[in-house]
Amino acid sequence: MTDRDETLYEGKWLRMKRRGQWEYAERTHGKNGMAVIIVAVTPQDEVLFVEQFRVPLGARTIEMPAGLVGDLSHGDGLEDTLENAARRELAEETGWEPQKVEVLLVGPTSSGMSNERIAFVRATELVKVGDGGGVDGEDIIVHTVPRAQAPAWLVAKQRDGYELDLKLWGGLWMIERNPDGTPVA
């Protein structure tokens, strides 16, 4: 006998489901639960981080710019690909626009709890186009941190009570390396 999915709750952004004894969440917005996390360094060799209050944690977090793929209707006829989502989210959140984006890896964020998958995207050749801060009341604070100081800065922020997205460490690694460990050309 095959277990069937049972919907326990469905909201605007999430659906809670159960299959047998397993309970899990699905994103109901966007493109198949897909999100991008953007690894970006300014021409001044500063890593771009964003700070915002995250309700589920009840705390301010430090993250790399990120966002859902396919969660907005653009009316421009463009499909919201991983690359297009990365360009949009980086500009909205940080005020920097990349001339080049490269999808590095795609995989689950919490495979035991959610269908969400992220794509690490490296954004290069950045041009400042605005202040950032997000849209629709996101209240994002942009931090530009010299690359050489980024790990120490993050640890200091954690000591100050900020929650750190653990994907930050993978993102820092991918500034200088490809997923297979080879140096970025």
XYZ file of N, CA and C in Angstrom:
555
model
N 0.842 -1.189 0.000
C 0.000 0.000 0.000
C 0.882 1.245 0.000
N 0.557 2.208 -0.833
C 1.316 3.444 -0.941
C 0.665 4.513 -0.076
N 1.517 5.207 0.723
C 1.009 6.337 1.511
C 0.668 7.487 0.587
N -0.404 8.181 0.896
C -0.813 9.352 0.126
C -0.531 10.602 0.939
N -0.301 11.698 0.206
C -0.093 12.983 0.869
C -1.423 13.515 1.378
N -1.413 14.015 2.602
C -2.580 14.649 3.206
C -2.212 16.097 3.500
N -3.040 17.037 3.033
C -2.792 18.445 3.314
C -3.354 18.776 4.686
N -2.486 19.257 5.584
C -2.878 19.625 6.936
C -3.275 21.097 7.036
N -2.619 21.907 6.210
C -2.871 23.353 6.226
C -2.364 23.940 4.922
N -3.082 24.934 4.389
C -2.585 25.638 3.221
C -2.795 27.125 3.413
N -1.692 27.868 3.354
C -1.733 29.321 3.475
C -1.309 29.969 2.175
N -1.062 31.263 2.251
C -0.671 32.010 1.060
C 0.711 31.593 0.557
N 1.631 31.243 1.448
C 3.021 30.963 1.078
C 3.452 29.526 1.333
N 2.793 28.847 2.265
C 3.218 27.495 2.662
C 2.044 26.539 2.725
N 2.355 25.286 2.502
C 1.398 24.196 2.651
C 2.053 23.170 3.580
N 1.320 22.738 4.587
C 1.802 21.693 5.499
C 1.170 20.377 5.069
N 2.018 19.345 4.936
C 1.530 18.057 4.444
C 2.024 16.928 5.337
N 1.354 15.782 5.181
C 1.764 14.571 5.892
C 1.676 13.403 4.929
N 2.677 12.569 4.968
C 2.678 11.303 4.240
C 3.083 10.242 5.262
N 2.155 9.384 5.610
C 2.419 8.430 6.678
C 2.669 9.180 7.974
N 3.801 8.927 8.605
C 4.162 9.626 9.842
C 4.950 10.918 9.586
N 5.344 11.156 8.319
C 6.223 12.273 7.985
C 5.427 13.541 7.714
N 5.731 14.614 8.453
C 5.130 15.918 8.206
C 6.186 16.831 7.589
N 5.745 17.654 6.611
C 6.696 18.525 5.927
C 5.977 19.732 5.351
N 6.779 20.707 4.934
C 6.248 21.949 4.368
C 6.601 22.040 2.889
N 5.696 22.650 2.137
C 5.950 22.954 0.734
C 5.722 24.445 0.523
N 6.544 25.056 -0.303
C 6.283 26.438 -0.722
C 5.156 26.405 -1.752
N 4.204 27.315 -1.624
C 3.103 27.373 -2.579
C 3.295 28.497 -3.587
N 4.274 29.335 -3.363
C 4.558 30.468 -4.235
C 5.884 30.221 -4.917
N 6.053 30.784 -6.059
C 7.337 30.646 -6.736
C 7.363 29.428 -7.641
N 8.556 29.052 -8.015
C 8.779 28.016 -9.006
C 9.302 26.750 -8.321
N 8.395 25.844 -7.968
C 8.755 24.555 -7.375
C 9.615 24.673 -6.125
N 9.357 25.650 -5.288
C 10.112 25.795 -4.052
C 11.543 26.241 -4.258
N 11.847 26.821 -5.406
C 13.228 27.194 -5.743
C 13.543 28.615 -5.285
N 14.740 28.785 -4.730
C 15.239 30.093 -4.316
C 16.686 30.238 -4.769
N 17.147 31.473 -4.813
C 18.541 31.750 -5.136
C 19.211 32.417 -3.947
N 20.483 32.118 -3.754
C 21.328 32.838 -2.808
C 22.488 33.374 -3.631
N 22.745 34.667 -3.491
C 23.672 35.334 -4.388
C 24.973 35.659 -3.680
N 26.063 35.135 -4.218
C 27.413 35.403 -3.743
C 27.926 36.573 -4.575
N 28.124 37.732 -3.943
C 28.482 38.937 -4.692
C 29.555 39.732 -3.961
N 30.537 40.195 -4.745
C 31.631 41.012 -4.225
C 31.696 42.281 -5.075
N 31.739 43.434 -4.424
C 31.768 44.708 -5.122
C 33.129 44.914 -5.814
N 33.214 45.898 -6.710
C 34.509 46.203 -7.328
C 35.575 46.624 -6.300
N 35.147 47.034 -5.108
C 36.075 47.414 -4.038
C 36.462 46.204 -3.170
N 36.133 44.976 -3.636
C 36.451 43.726 -2.951
C 35.737 43.615 -1.597
N 34.472 44.040 -1.585
C 33.635 43.934 -0.393
C 32.533 42.914 -0.656
N 32.305 42.045 0.321
C 31.239 41.048 0.223
C 29.928 41.722 0.604
N 28.874 41.426 -0.148
C 27.553 41.975 0.153
C 26.784 41.023 1.055
N 26.368 41.540 2.205
C 25.514 40.819 3.143
C 24.256 41.643 3.366
N 23.179 40.974 3.751
C 21.956 41.676 4.117
C 21.550 41.283 5.527
N 20.959 42.250 6.197
C 20.467 42.059 7.561
C 18.979 42.333 7.550
N 18.223 41.433 8.196
C 16.790 41.677 8.327
C 16.227 40.866 9.487
N 15.088 41.314 9.982
C 14.399 40.581 11.046
C 13.665 39.408 10.420
N 13.845 38.230 10.988
C 13.162 37.027 10.502
C 12.197 36.542 11.571
N 10.910 36.621 11.258
C 9.848 36.281 12.204
C 10.002 34.869 12.782
N 10.263 33.813 11.973
C 10.357 32.478 12.557
C 11.436 32.353 13.634
N 12.494 33.141 13.530
C 13.570 33.096 14.519
C 13.373 34.119 15.628
N 12.546 35.116 15.379
C 12.360 36.190 16.354
C 13.645 36.976 16.559
N 14.449 37.087 15.488
C 15.757 37.731 15.626
C 16.175 38.338 14.287
N 17.152 39.225 14.365
C 17.773 39.765 13.161
C 18.785 38.744 12.663
N 18.878 38.627 11.342
C 19.801 37.666 10.743
C 20.771 38.390 9.811
N 21.893 37.730 9.571
C 22.823 38.146 8.533
C 22.804 37.032 7.495
N 22.575 37.413 6.246
C 22.463 36.456 5.146
C 23.148 37.039 3.918
N 23.318 36.226 2.903
C 23.661 36.749 1.596
C 22.338 37.087 0.909
N 22.341 38.020 -0.029
C 21.088 38.344 -0.720
C 20.463 37.069 -1.293
N 19.141 36.992 -1.238
C 18.454 35.775 -1.683
C 17.003 36.089 -1.990
N 16.345 35.138 -2.657
C 14.930 35.306 -2.921
C 14.361 34.147 -3.703
N 13.041 34.119 -3.775
C 12.337 33.049 -4.479
C 12.381 33.255 -5.985
N 12.364 32.165 -6.692
C 12.310 32.191 -8.157
C 10.846 32.058 -8.563
N 10.381 32.978 -9.408
C 9.018 32.894 -9.920
C 7.953 33.390 -8.973
N 8.324 34.180 -7.965
C 7.318 34.644 -6.999
C 6.671 35.964 -7.393
N 7.137 36.569 -8.484
C 6.575 37.849 -8.912
C 6.100 37.777 -10.351
N 5.060 38.522 -10.638
C 4.612 38.660 -12.019
C 5.233 39.942 -12.551
N 6.107 39.815 -13.540
C 6.852 40.968 -14.027
C 6.175 41.688 -15.178
N 5.341 41.005 -15.937
C 4.697 41.643 -17.051
C 5.635 42.003 -18.181
N 6.893 41.542 -18.083
C 7.853 41.875 -19.132
C 8.071 40.725 -20.103
N 7.343 39.640 -19.914
C 7.452 38.503 -20.805
C 8.663 37.619 -20.551
N 9.526 38.001 -19.617
C 10.711 37.206 -19.318
C 10.375 36.102 -18.327
N 10.866 34.908 -18.616
C 10.711 33.813 -17.662
C 11.613 34.109 -16.469
N 11.127 33.815 -15.270
C 11.938 34.053 -14.075
C 12.876 32.863 -13.872
N 13.973 32.865 -14.574
C 14.992 31.832 -14.448
C 15.798 32.072 -13.171
N 16.659 31.135 -12.834
C 17.560 31.322 -11.695
C 18.386 32.596 -11.884
N 18.902 32.789 -13.094
C 19.728 33.957 -13.377
C 18.938 35.254 -13.255
N 17.725 35.289 -13.822
C 16.903 36.498 -13.745
C 16.500 36.808 -12.305
N 16.161 35.774 -11.541
C 15.804 35.977 -10.133
C 16.997 36.522 -9.356
N 18.195 35.997 -9.625
C 19.390 36.470 -8.926
C 19.652 37.942 -9.247
N 19.525 38.317 -10.503
C 19.736 39.718 -10.900
C 18.731 40.632 -10.169
N 17.460 40.238 -10.203
C 16.400 41.035 -9.589
C 16.610 41.164 -8.082
N 16.825 40.037 -7.420
C 16.952 40.058 -5.960
C 18.178 40.840 -5.504
N 19.291 40.701 -6.216
C 20.498 41.445 -5.822
C 20.251 42.947 -5.923
N 19.636 43.396 -7.021
C 19.353 44.824 -7.189
C 18.351 45.316 -6.143
N 17.269 44.561 -5.921
C 16.252 44.979 -4.945
C 16.829 45.066 -3.536
N 17.586 44.045 -3.148
C 18.044 43.971 -1.763
C 19.267 44.831 -1.476
N 20.193 44.951 -2.449
C 21.461 45.623 -2.163
C 21.711 46.889 -2.973
N 20.976 47.074 -4.077
C 21.237 48.217 -4.934
C 22.381 48.001 -5.908
N 22.858 46.759 -6.022
C 23.924 46.419 -6.969
C 23.361 45.530 -8.059
N 23.748 45.807 -9.293
C 23.288 45.007 -10.434
C 24.480 44.269 -11.048
N 24.359 42.960 -11.233
C 25.467 42.207 -11.823
C 25.430 42.248 -13.347
N 26.590 42.316 -13.951
C 26.681 42.205 -15.402
C 26.780 40.735 -15.812
N 27.182 39.892 -14.859
C 27.339 38.464 -15.134
C 26.845 37.668 -13.926
N 26.060 36.613 -14.191
C 25.640 35.692 -13.129
C 25.930 34.265 -13.584
N 26.313 33.450 -12.615
C 26.683 32.067 -12.905
C 26.069 31.157 -11.838
N 25.218 30.235 -12.259
C 24.640 29.265 -11.326
C 25.712 28.237 -10.988
N 25.976 28.057 -9.689
C 27.046 27.174 -9.238
C 26.544 25.809 -8.781
N 25.547 25.788 -7.934
C 25.011 24.549 -7.358
C 23.526 24.708 -7.088
N 22.791 23.605 -7.139
C 21.380 23.596 -6.764
C 21.161 22.403 -5.848
N 20.472 22.628 -4.722
C 20.186 21.525 -3.818
C 19.223 21.919 -2.716
N 18.763 20.936 -1.931
C 17.789 21.204 -0.861
C 18.409 21.943 0.317
N 17.575 22.744 0.991
C 18.043 23.472 2.174
C 17.817 22.684 3.453
N 16.712 21.991 3.525
C 16.378 21.204 4.712
C 15.503 20.045 4.252
N 16.148 19.034 3.673
C 15.428 17.973 2.963
C 14.495 17.149 3.843
N 14.668 17.180 5.133
C 13.769 16.459 6.029
C 12.536 17.254 6.412
N 12.503 18.553 6.035
C 11.380 19.390 6.458
C 10.657 20.090 5.320
N 11.348 20.333 4.186
C 10.766 21.197 3.174
C 11.189 20.783 1.777
N 10.368 21.162 0.787
C 10.726 20.931 -0.609
C 11.606 22.057 -1.163
N 11.927 23.053 -0.356
C 12.722 24.185 -0.839
C 14.107 23.736 -1.299
N 14.485 24.253 -2.459
C 15.833 24.056 -3.002
C 16.419 25.435 -3.269
N 17.741 25.543 -3.094
C 18.393 26.807 -3.403
C 19.429 26.597 -4.492
N 19.688 27.673 -5.183
C 20.777 27.713 -6.154
C 21.771 28.754 -5.671
N 23.028 28.345 -5.473
C 24.089 29.310 -5.240
C 24.409 29.943 -6.583
N 24.350 31.256 -6.640
C 24.633 31.997 -7.864
C 25.743 32.998 -7.564
N 26.788 32.983 -8.383
C 27.870 33.957 -8.245
C 27.571 35.120 -9.180
N 27.527 36.335 -8.614
C 27.263 37.555 -9.375
C 28.551 38.372 -9.432
N 28.947 38.753 -10.643
C 30.196 39.495 -10.802
C 29.974 40.720 -11.677
N 31.031 41.526 -11.759
C 30.996 42.761 -12.537
C 29.818 43.628 -12.086
N 29.795 43.935 -10.796
C 28.675 44.670 -10.199
C 28.746 46.161 -10.500
N 27.555 46.747 -10.673
C 27.392 48.184 -10.891
C 26.368 48.681 -9.880
N 26.697 49.768 -9.182
C 25.774 50.342 -8.199
C 24.640 51.059 -8.937
N 23.370 50.647 -8.633
C 22.212 51.227 -9.320
C 21.180 51.818 -8.358
N 21.395 51.676 -7.056
C 20.423 52.191 -6.097
C 20.874 51.922 -4.677
N 19.937 52.140 -3.743
C 20.247 51.972 -2.324
C 19.981 50.567 -1.810
N 19.121 49.804 -2.495
C 18.725 48.506 -1.969
C 17.708 48.671 -0.858
N 17.637 47.704 0.019
C 16.693 47.765 1.126
C 15.476 46.886 0.950
N 15.330 46.293 -0.236
C 14.217 45.379 -0.459
C 12.972 46.084 -0.954
N 11.886 45.310 -1.035
C 10.588 45.808 -1.492
C 9.519 45.411 -0.487
N 8.364 46.076 -0.586
C 7.190 45.725 0.227
C 7.501 45.611 1.717
N 8.241 46.577 2.254
C 8.498 46.618 3.692
C 9.494 45.596 4.206
N 10.359 45.068 3.332
C 11.339 44.079 3.786
C 12.313 44.653 4.809
N 12.557 45.956 4.760
C 13.415 46.624 5.744
C 14.793 45.965 5.847
N 15.435 45.811 4.706
C 16.745 45.174 4.628
C 17.840 46.221 4.815
N 18.813 45.882 5.639
C 20.010 46.710 5.809
C 21.136 46.026 5.048
N 21.817 46.788 4.200
C 22.905 46.262 3.379
C 24.228 46.480 4.113
N 25.052 45.443 4.146
C 26.399 45.542 4.713
C 27.400 45.197 3.620
N 28.375 46.069 3.416
C 29.483 45.790 2.515
C 30.716 45.636 3.399
N 31.283 44.437 3.384
C 32.371 44.103 4.298
C 33.591 43.686 3.481
N 34.763 44.300 3.754
C 35.962 43.866 3.035
C 36.114 42.344 3.106
N 36.377 41.748 1.953
C 36.415 40.281 1.863
C 37.348 39.660 2.894
N 38.514 40.229 3.086
C 39.483 39.663 4.025
C 38.967 39.684 5.467
N 38.054 40.586 5.772
C 37.526 40.721 7.129
C 36.181 40.023 7.326
N 35.599 39.483 6.269
C 34.233 38.955 6.331
C 34.044 37.856 7.382
N 34.887 36.820 7.448
C 34.651 35.789 8.472
C 34.675 36.342 9.902
N 35.638 37.200 10.209
C 35.718 37.776 11.555
C 34.520 38.678 11.827
N 34.078 39.428 10.815
C 32.915 40.294 10.971
C 31.665 39.470 11.292
N 31.508 38.353 10.580
C 30.355 37.487 10.824
C 30.364 36.924 12.243
N 31.506 36.465 12.702
C 31.605 35.912 14.062
C 31.293 37.002 15.092
N 31.757 38.218 14.850
C 31.452 39.328 15.762
C 29.948 39.615 15.778
N 29.309 39.564 14.608
C 27.861 39.781 14.560
C 27.126 38.701 15.349
N 27.600 37.463 15.243
C 26.972 36.379 16.011
C 27.131 36.627 17.510
N 28.289 37.062 17.931
C 28.500 37.398 19.352
C 27.566 38.522 19.793
N 27.220 39.419 18.857
C 26.312 40.531 19.162
C 24.843 40.094 19.187
N 24.567 38.807 18.925
C 23.207 38.302 19.028
C 22.495 38.075 17.709
N 23.157 38.312 16.598
C 22.549 38.053 15.303
C 22.567 36.556 15.007
N 21.549 36.097 14.293
C 21.534 34.736 13.768
C 22.256 34.758 12.434
N 23.129 33.783 12.196
C 23.861 33.703 10.935
C 23.338 32.540 10.117
N 23.015 32.812 8.866
C 22.633 31.766 7.934
C 23.883 30.932 7.659
N 23.851 29.650 7.946
C 25.037 28.812 7.780
C 25.490 28.702 6.328
N 24.617 29.014 5.378
C 25.022 29.009 3.968
C 26.041 30.100 3.678
N 26.193 31.058 4.591
C 27.192 32.104 4.417
C 28.585 31.520 4.202
N 28.910 30.473 4.950
C 30.263 29.906 4.882
C 30.500 29.253 3.521
N 29.490 28.593 2.966
C 29.610 28.048 1.622
C 29.745 29.165 0.598
N 29.000 30.233 0.789
C 29.081 31.370 -0.117
C 30.457 32.016 -0.100
N 31.025 32.184 1.095
C 32.368 32.756 1.175
C 33.384 31.874 0.453
N 33.246 30.580 0.594
C 34.155 29.645 -0.069
C 34.049 29.793 -1.589
N 32.798 30.001 -2.080
C 32.581 30.075 -3.522
C 32.948 31.419 -4.145
N 33.422 32.366 -3.348
C 33.937 33.602 -3.932
C 35.194 33.289 -4.737
N 36.021 32.430 -4.187
C 37.320 32.141 -4.810
C 37.405 30.780 -5.481
N 36.401 29.913 -5.254
C 36.473 28.554 -5.768
C 35.186 28.157 -6.467
N 35.331 27.287 -7.420
C 34.186 26.634 -8.056
C 33.732 25.493 -7.150
N 32.519 24.984 -7.359
C 32.035 23.891 -6.508
C 32.967 22.689 -6.446
N 33.739 22.430 -7.511
C 34.652 21.278 -7.498
C 35.989 21.574 -6.825
N 36.140 22.783 -6.274
C 37.360 23.155 -5.562
C 38.399 23.880 -6.394
N 38.206 23.915 -7.703
C 39.180 24.621 -8.547
C 39.044 26.123 -8.343
N 40.146 26.834 -8.487
C 40.091 28.303 -8.316
C 39.245 28.949 -9.415
N 38.605 30.063 -9.061
C 37.856 30.845 -10.036
C 38.878 31.525 -10.946
N 38.644 31.440 -12.217
C 39.600 32.033 -13.181
C 39.493 33.531 -13.196
